[in-house]
C-alpha cells in the first residue's frame, strides 16, 4: 500500500524546484493570495524552525516576529500558491528542529550565519 501511495505522489504531483534550506535559515516565501476575483502576491520572511515529512507531503514551519508577537506559519512544500522561495541567510544550528527558538527573545534569539566558501 505504501508503494502505491509513493508511486501516485511521484507520478501525479508536480514538484517545483526550490533552493536547499534547513532549520535555522532565514528565508522569504512568496505566495499568491486570492481574494474573490483578485490575486496578489504576499511574502513571509522568517526563520525556518523545522522541515517535516518527505516527498509530496513535506512541510516546513517559519517563525517571524511581528512587533513583540511571534507568528508561525506552516507551508506544504508543493503548495500551488507558492511562487518562489529565497534563502536570505544560512544559519548555523545544531538541531533539525529548533523549537527552543520560541522561548528566546532579544539578543539570545540571534542565529549566527554559516560561512560559505
Short mmCIF file of C-alpha atoms in Angstrom, two decimals, residues 18 31 35 75 82 91 102 107:
data_model
loop_
_atom_site.label_atom_id
_atom_site.label_comp_id
_atom_site.label_asym_id
_atom_site.label_seq_id
_atom_site.Cartn_x
_atom_site.Cartn_y
_atom_site.Cartn_z
CA UNK A 18 13.23 25.35 -4.69
CA UNK A 31 2.86 33.08 -2.20
CA UNK A 35 -9.45 37.49 -2.66
CA UNK A 75 3.73 25.72 4.38
CA UNK A 82 3.95 29.27 -3.57
CA UNK A 91 22.01 29.81 9.90
CA UNK A 102 10.32 30.08 20.54
CA UNK A 107 19.94 39.12 21.53
#
